[in-house]
XYZ file of C-alpha atoms in Angstrom:
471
model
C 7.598 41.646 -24.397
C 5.397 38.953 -25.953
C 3.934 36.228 -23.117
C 6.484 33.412 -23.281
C 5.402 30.077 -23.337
C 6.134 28.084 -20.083
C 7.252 24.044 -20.429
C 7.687 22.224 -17.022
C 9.407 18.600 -17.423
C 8.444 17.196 -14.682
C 10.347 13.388 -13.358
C 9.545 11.058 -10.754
C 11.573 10.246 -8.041
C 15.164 12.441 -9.556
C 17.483 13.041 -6.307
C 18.664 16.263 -7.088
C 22.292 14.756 -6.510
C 22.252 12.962 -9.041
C 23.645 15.367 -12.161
C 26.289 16.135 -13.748
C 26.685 19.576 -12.749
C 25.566 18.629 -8.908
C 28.379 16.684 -8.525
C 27.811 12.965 -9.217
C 30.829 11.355 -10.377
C 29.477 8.940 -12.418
C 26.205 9.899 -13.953
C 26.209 11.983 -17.569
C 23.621 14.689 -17.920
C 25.039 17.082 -20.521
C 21.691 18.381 -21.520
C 20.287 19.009 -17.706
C 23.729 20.742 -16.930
C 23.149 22.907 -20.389
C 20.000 24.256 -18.867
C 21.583 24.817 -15.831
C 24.897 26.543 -17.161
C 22.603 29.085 -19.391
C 19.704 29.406 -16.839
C 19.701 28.954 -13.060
C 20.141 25.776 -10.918
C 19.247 25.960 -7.476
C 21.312 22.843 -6.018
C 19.868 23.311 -2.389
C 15.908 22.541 -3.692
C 13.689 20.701 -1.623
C 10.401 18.325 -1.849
C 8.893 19.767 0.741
C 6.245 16.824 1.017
C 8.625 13.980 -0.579
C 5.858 11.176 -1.467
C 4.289 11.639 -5.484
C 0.560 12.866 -4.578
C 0.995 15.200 -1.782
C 4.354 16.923 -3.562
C 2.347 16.781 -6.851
C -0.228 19.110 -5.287
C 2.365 21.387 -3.735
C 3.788 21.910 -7.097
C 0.334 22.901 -8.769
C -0.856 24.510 -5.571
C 1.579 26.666 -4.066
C 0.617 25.038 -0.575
C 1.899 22.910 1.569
C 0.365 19.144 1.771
C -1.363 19.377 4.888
C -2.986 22.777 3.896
C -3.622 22.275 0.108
C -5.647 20.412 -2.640
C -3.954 17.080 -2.413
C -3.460 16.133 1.210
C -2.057 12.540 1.196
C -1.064 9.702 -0.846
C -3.843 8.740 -3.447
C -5.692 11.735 -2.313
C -7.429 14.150 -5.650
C -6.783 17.602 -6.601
C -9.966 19.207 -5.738
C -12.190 20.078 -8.317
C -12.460 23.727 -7.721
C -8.934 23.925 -6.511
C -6.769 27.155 -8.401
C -3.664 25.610 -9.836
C -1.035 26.463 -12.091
C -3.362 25.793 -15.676
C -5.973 28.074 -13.580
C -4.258 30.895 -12.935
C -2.502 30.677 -16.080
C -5.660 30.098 -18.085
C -7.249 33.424 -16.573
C -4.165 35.575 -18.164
C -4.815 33.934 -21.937
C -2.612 30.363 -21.675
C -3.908 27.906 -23.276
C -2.894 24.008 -21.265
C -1.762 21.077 -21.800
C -0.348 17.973 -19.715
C 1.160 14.571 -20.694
C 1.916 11.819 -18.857
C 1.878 10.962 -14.865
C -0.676 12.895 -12.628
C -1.231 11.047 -9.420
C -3.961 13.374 -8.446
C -7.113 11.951 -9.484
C -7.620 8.094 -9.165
C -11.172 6.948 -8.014
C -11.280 3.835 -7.274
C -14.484 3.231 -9.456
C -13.142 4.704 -12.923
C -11.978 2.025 -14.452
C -13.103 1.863 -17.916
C -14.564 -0.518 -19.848
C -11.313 -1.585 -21.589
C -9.146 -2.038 -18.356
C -12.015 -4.379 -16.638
C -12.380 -6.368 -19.547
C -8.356 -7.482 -19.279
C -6.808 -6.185 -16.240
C -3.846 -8.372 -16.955
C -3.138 -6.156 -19.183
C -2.807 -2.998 -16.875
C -1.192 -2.379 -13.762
C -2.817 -1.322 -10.483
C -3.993 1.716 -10.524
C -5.325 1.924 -14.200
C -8.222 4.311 -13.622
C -8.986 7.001 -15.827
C -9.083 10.859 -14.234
C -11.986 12.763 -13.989
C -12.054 16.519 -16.080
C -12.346 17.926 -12.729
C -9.548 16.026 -10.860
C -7.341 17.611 -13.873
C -6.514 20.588 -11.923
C -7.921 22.952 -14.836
C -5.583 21.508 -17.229
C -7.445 21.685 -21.128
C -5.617 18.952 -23.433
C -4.899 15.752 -21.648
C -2.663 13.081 -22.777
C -1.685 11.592 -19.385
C -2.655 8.706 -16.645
C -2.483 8.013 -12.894
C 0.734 5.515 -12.671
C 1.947 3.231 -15.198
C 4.753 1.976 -13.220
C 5.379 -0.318 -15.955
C 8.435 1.649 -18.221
C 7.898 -0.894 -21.076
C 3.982 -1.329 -20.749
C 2.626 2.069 -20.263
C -0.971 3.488 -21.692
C -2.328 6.904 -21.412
C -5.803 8.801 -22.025
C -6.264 10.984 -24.720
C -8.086 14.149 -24.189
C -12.026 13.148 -23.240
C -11.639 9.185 -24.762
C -13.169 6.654 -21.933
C -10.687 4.220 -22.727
C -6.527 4.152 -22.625
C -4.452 3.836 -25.256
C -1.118 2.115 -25.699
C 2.237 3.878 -25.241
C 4.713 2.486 -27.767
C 8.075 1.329 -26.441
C 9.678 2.665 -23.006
C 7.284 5.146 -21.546
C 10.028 8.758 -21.220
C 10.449 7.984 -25.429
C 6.871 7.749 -26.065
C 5.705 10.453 -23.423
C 8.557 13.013 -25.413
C 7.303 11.695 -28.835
C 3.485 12.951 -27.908
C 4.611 15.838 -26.548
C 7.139 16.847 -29.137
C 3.938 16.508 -32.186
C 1.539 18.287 -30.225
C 4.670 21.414 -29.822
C 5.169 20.686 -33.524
C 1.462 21.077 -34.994
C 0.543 23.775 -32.205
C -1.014 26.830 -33.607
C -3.100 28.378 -31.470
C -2.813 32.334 -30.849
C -2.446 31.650 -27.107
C 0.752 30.925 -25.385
C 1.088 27.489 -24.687
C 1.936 25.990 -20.478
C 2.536 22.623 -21.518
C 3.357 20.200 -18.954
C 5.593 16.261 -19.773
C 5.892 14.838 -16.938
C 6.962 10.966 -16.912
C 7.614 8.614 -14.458
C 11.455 7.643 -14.559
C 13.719 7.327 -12.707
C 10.893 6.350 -10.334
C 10.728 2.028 -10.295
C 10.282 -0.468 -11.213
C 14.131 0.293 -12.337
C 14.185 -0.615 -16.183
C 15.735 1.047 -18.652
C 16.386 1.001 -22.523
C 19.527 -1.570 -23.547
C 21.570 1.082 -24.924
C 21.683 2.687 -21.521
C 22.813 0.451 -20.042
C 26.318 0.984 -19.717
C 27.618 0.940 -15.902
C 29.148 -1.402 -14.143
C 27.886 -1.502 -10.839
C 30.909 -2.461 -9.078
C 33.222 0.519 -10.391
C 29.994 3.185 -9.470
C 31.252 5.912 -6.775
C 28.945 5.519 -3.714
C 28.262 7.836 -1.354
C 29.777 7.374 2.365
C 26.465 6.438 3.617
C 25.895 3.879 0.933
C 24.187 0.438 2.538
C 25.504 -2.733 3.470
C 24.107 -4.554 0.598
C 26.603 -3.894 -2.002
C 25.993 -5.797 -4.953
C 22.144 -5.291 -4.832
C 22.191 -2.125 -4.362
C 24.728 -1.489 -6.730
C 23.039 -3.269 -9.114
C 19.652 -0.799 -9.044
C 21.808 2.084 -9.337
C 23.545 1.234 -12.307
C 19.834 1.015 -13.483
C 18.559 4.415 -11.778
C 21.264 6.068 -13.520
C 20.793 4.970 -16.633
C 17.062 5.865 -16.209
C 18.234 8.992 -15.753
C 20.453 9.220 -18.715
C 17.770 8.453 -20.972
C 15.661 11.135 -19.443
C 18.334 13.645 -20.061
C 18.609 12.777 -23.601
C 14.599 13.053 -23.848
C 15.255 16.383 -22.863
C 17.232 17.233 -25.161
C 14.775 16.073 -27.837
C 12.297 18.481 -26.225
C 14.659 21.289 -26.283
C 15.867 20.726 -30.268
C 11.806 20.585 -31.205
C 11.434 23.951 -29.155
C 14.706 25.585 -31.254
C 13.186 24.235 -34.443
C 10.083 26.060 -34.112
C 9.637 29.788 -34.825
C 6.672 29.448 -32.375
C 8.788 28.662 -29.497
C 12.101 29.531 -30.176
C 12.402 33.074 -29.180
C 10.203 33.484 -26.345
C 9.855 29.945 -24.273
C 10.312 29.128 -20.509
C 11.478 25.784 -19.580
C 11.965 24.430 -16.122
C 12.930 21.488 -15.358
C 12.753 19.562 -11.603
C 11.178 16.603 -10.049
C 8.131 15.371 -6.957
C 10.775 14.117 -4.782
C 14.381 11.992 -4.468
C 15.479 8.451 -4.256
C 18.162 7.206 -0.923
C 19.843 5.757 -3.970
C 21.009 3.055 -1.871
C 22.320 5.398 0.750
C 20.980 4.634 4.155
C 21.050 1.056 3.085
C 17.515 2.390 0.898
C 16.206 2.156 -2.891
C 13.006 3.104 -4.769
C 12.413 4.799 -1.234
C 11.895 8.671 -0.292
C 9.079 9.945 2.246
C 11.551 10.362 4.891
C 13.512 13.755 5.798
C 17.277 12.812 4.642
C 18.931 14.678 2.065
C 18.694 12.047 -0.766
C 14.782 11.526 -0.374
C 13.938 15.898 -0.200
C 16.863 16.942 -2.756
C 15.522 17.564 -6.646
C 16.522 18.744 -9.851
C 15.473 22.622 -10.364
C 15.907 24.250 -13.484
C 15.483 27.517 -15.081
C 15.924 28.262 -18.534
C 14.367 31.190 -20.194
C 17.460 32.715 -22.575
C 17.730 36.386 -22.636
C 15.165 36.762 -19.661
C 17.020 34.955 -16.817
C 20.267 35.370 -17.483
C 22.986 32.916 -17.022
C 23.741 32.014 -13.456
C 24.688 28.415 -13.032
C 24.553 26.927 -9.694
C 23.042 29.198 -6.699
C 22.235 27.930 -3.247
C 19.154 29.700 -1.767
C 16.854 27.491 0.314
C 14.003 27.037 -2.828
C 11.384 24.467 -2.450
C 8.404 23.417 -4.618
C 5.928 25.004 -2.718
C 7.564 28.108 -4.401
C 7.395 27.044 -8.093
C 4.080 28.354 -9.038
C 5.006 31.816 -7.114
C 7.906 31.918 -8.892
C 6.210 31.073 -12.465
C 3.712 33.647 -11.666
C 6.697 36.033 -10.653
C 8.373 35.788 -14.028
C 5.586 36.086 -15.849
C 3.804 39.205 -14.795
C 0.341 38.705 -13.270
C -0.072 39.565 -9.472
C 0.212 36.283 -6.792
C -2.934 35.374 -4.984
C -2.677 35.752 -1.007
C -3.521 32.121 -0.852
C -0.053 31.181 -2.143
C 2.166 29.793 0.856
C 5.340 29.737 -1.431
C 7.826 32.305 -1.931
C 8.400 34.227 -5.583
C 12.082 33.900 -6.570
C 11.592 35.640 -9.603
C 14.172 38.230 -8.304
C 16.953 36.266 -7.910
C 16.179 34.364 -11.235
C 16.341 37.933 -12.760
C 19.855 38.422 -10.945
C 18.082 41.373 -8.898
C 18.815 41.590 -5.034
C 17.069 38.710 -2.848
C 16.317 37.896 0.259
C 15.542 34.006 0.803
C 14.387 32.044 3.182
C 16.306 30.950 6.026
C 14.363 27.833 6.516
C 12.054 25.550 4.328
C 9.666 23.934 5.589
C 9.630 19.790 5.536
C 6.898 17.587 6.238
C 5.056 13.749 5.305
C 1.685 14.440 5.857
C -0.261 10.978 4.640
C 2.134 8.614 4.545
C 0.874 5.353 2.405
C 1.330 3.382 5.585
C 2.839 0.437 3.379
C 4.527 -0.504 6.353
C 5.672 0.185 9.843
C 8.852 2.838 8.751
C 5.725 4.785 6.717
C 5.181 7.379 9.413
C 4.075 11.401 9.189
C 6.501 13.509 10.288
C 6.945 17.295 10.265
C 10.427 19.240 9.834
C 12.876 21.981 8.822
C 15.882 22.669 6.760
C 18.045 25.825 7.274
C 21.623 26.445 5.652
C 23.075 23.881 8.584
C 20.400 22.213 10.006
C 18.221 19.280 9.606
C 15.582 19.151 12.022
C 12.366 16.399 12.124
C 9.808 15.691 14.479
C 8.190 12.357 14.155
C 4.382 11.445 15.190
C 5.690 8.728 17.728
C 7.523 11.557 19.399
C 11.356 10.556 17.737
C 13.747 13.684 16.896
C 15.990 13.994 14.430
C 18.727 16.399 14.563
C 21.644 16.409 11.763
C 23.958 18.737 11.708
C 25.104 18.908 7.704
C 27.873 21.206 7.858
C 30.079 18.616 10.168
C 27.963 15.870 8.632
C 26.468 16.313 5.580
C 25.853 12.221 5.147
C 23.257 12.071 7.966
C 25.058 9.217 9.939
C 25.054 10.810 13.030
C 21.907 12.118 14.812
C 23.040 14.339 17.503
C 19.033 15.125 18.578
C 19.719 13.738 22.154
C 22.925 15.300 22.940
C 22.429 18.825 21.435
C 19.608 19.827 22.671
C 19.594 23.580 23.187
C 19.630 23.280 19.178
C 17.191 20.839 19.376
C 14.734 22.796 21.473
C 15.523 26.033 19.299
C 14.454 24.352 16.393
C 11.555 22.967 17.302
C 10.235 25.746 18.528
C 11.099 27.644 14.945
C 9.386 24.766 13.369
C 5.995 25.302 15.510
C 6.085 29.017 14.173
C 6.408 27.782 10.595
C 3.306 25.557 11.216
C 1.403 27.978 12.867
C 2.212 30.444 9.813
C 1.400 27.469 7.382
C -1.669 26.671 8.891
C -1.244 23.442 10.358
C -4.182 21.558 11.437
C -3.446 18.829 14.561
C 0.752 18.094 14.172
C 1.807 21.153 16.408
C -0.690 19.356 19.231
C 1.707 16.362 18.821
C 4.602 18.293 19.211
C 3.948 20.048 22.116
C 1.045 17.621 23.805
C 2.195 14.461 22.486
C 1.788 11.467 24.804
C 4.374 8.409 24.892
C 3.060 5.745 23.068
C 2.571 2.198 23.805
C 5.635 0.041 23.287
C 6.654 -2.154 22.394
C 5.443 -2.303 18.927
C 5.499 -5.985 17.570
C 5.673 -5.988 13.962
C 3.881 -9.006 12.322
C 4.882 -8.852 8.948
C 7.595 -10.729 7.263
C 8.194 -7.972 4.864
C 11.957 -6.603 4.356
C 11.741 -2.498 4.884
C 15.452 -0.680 5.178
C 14.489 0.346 8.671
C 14.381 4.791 7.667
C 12.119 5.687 10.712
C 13.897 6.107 13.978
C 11.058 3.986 15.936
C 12.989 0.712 15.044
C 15.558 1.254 17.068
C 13.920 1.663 20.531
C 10.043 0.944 20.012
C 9.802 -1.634 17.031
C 10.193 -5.648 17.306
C 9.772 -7.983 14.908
C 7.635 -11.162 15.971
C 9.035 -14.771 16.347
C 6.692 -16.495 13.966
């Protein structure tokens, strides 16, 4: 068999909900739920660090946050760090990315261009060192835009950005689609897009814009504030409808071209989720509920994994470069901390994991409900420690919305599971949040909170430990 070529789409902020063939009710992905009805979907995937930088590592890495290259928000992907273009360089790939990285800003590289109008940009416009790329050879991408309509990228080794035309998904599918089109290189290509939508701000081209808010299907757990919240996810969706169509662009260029028609592997998935206005939250993730850890994952590789549709194994991110790796051949380094699910993928007999592994290990600390946290997922249970010493305890077969947290009333299943979580640190090589966990102290409270900023309350602190001050 000739080495396939391996395209990862990569999105921002995508609750894995949010499909057509997951089950929304109002979104339309008919391209996504193509690739899922000839590949595999697995519709119980998990973030298992659900902020960008941190997940972003895990998915080059193979490790968990607190154990791998990127540790915390705004942290770097170390420059002699293995990662997917490394390992895939060493067998004969030749790389390329495009678009939104997240793992390399320092503070200091802002080019000339960006200091002489920083009006222009938005804030984080640094350029990324070659060895914050994670090995990666042709580079079209940035740090964050987070500006759909405004967005700029560097090309290859230039000092200075250049302009994406029109909304950033287009433009970011555009490159990709002429460098796929004029690629003729012996090697097989891993190519990664990965763009920024459906993360916010939520804008989104006219002609998607077709919902009315007020006849969307909510989830039981939707917030209080209706009409606002609405209102953002008639935009997230339609976000999300234009990334589905981008897709399909991608996928037409790859059937169009001799080079990658035959023999190409496409997977599709995103860092993290979105509450989605559940929980009373938007533009929010970073805490353990099923709308913030749930993404997209997609396997398509016709004639090699053969049609499957939707499966429910327990697969995570920090088992997507294992499971490349799997399908493709070469032997997995011991260093890997995911699992390879190239069997199942295959349709051969598999074994998954009972549990996957949850955790926020440097939260951005933007405000009070920003906390670490570690935690576990099993078929039934939700389980998450918090660092001031809070439980959470859901139990998503009697209710799968997360409304009812049941951590101080069950707590022989409580206790069980906190104890299965230690293990899975102590196999994952945690480095101080088992000392919390069993050593912990109660902290000082209570906790008066200064600002005058609005925050939808996620962390279970404000109910017994936060107050906010009478100024």
């Amino acid at each position: 068999m000739p080495t396939p070529h391996v395209i990862y789409i990569l999105s921002d902020e995508h609750c894995g909900m949010a499909m057509g063939h997951t089950g929304d009710p109002n979104v339309r992905t008919p391209n996504m739920d193509r690739l899922a009805t000839e590949g595999v979907t697995f519709t119980r995937a998990y973030a298992n660090c659900p902020v960008c930088t941190p997940s972003r590592g895990t998915i080059f890495s193979g490790r968990h946050a607190h154990a791998g290259p990127v540790q915390g928000f705004f942290d770097v992907y170390k420059a002699t760090a293995p990662s997917t273009a490394t390992l895939l360089r060493d067998i004969g790939y030749h790389t390329a990315y495009f678009g939104k990285w997240h793992c390399g800003v320092v503070k200091d590289q802002a080019p000339p261009a960006v200091l002489e109008h920083p009006e222009d940009y938005t804030r984080w416009p640094m350029r990324t060192p070659e060895y914050h790329r994670a090995g990666f050879q042709d580079w079209y991408g940035f740090e964050v835009n987070n500006a759909p309509f405004k967005g700029f990228y560097y090309h290859e080794h230039e000092v200075n950005p250049r302009r994406l035309d029109g909304y950033q998904t287009d433009a970011l599918t555009d490159l990709s689609m002429q460098y796929l089109e004029s690629y003729d290189r012996e090697e097989p290509l891993f190519m990664t897009l990965s763009v920024e939508p459906p993360h916010f701000p939520l804008e989104a081209p006219e002609r998607f814009q077709r919902f009315d808010p007020e006849q969307l299907v909510v989830r039981p757990n939707f917030g209080d504030r209706q009409q606002e919240l609405r209102q953002q996810l008639a935009i997230y969706y339609a976000m999300i409808e234009n990334l589905d169509e981008n897709i399909g662009r991608l996928m037409d260029t790859l059937n169009r071209s001799p080079v990658f028609r035959e023999n190409t592997l496409v997977v599709y998935f995103s860092d993290h989720g979105d509450f989605m206005g559940s929980h009373d939250a938007f533009c929010r993730k970073s805490h353990p509920q099923e709308e913030s850890i749930r993404i997209p994952a997609i396997f398509h590789w016709p004639e090699h994994i053969p049609a499957q549709g939707k499966r429910n194994d327990l697969f995570s991110l920090v088992d997507l470069l294992p499971t490349t790796l799997g399908l493709l051949g070469p032997e997995i380094p011991s260093h890997m901390q995911g699992i390879d699910f190239a069997p199942v993928l295959r349709g051969d007999a598999f074994e998954g994991p009972d549990a996957v592994l949850l955790e926020m290990h440097g939260n951005p600390r933007w405000n009070l409900d920003f906390l670490d946290w570690r935690g576990l997922v099993t078929d039934r249970w939700k389980y998450a420690y918090y660092e001031t010493g809070h439980q959470l305890l859901f139990d998503l077969e009697q209710d799968p919305y997360e409304q009812d947290n049941i951590a101080a009333t069950d707590t022989g299943t409580c206790e069980r599971l906190r104890r299965q979580l230690l293990q899975m640190l102590s196999q994952a090589r945690e480095p101080y949040f088992d000392v919390l966990i069993e050593y912990g102290t109660h902290p000082e409270s209570p906790v008066v909170d200064v600002s005058n900023s609005e925050t939808a309350c996620l962390s279970p602190t404000w109910q017994d430990m936060i107050q906010k001050s009478d100024r």
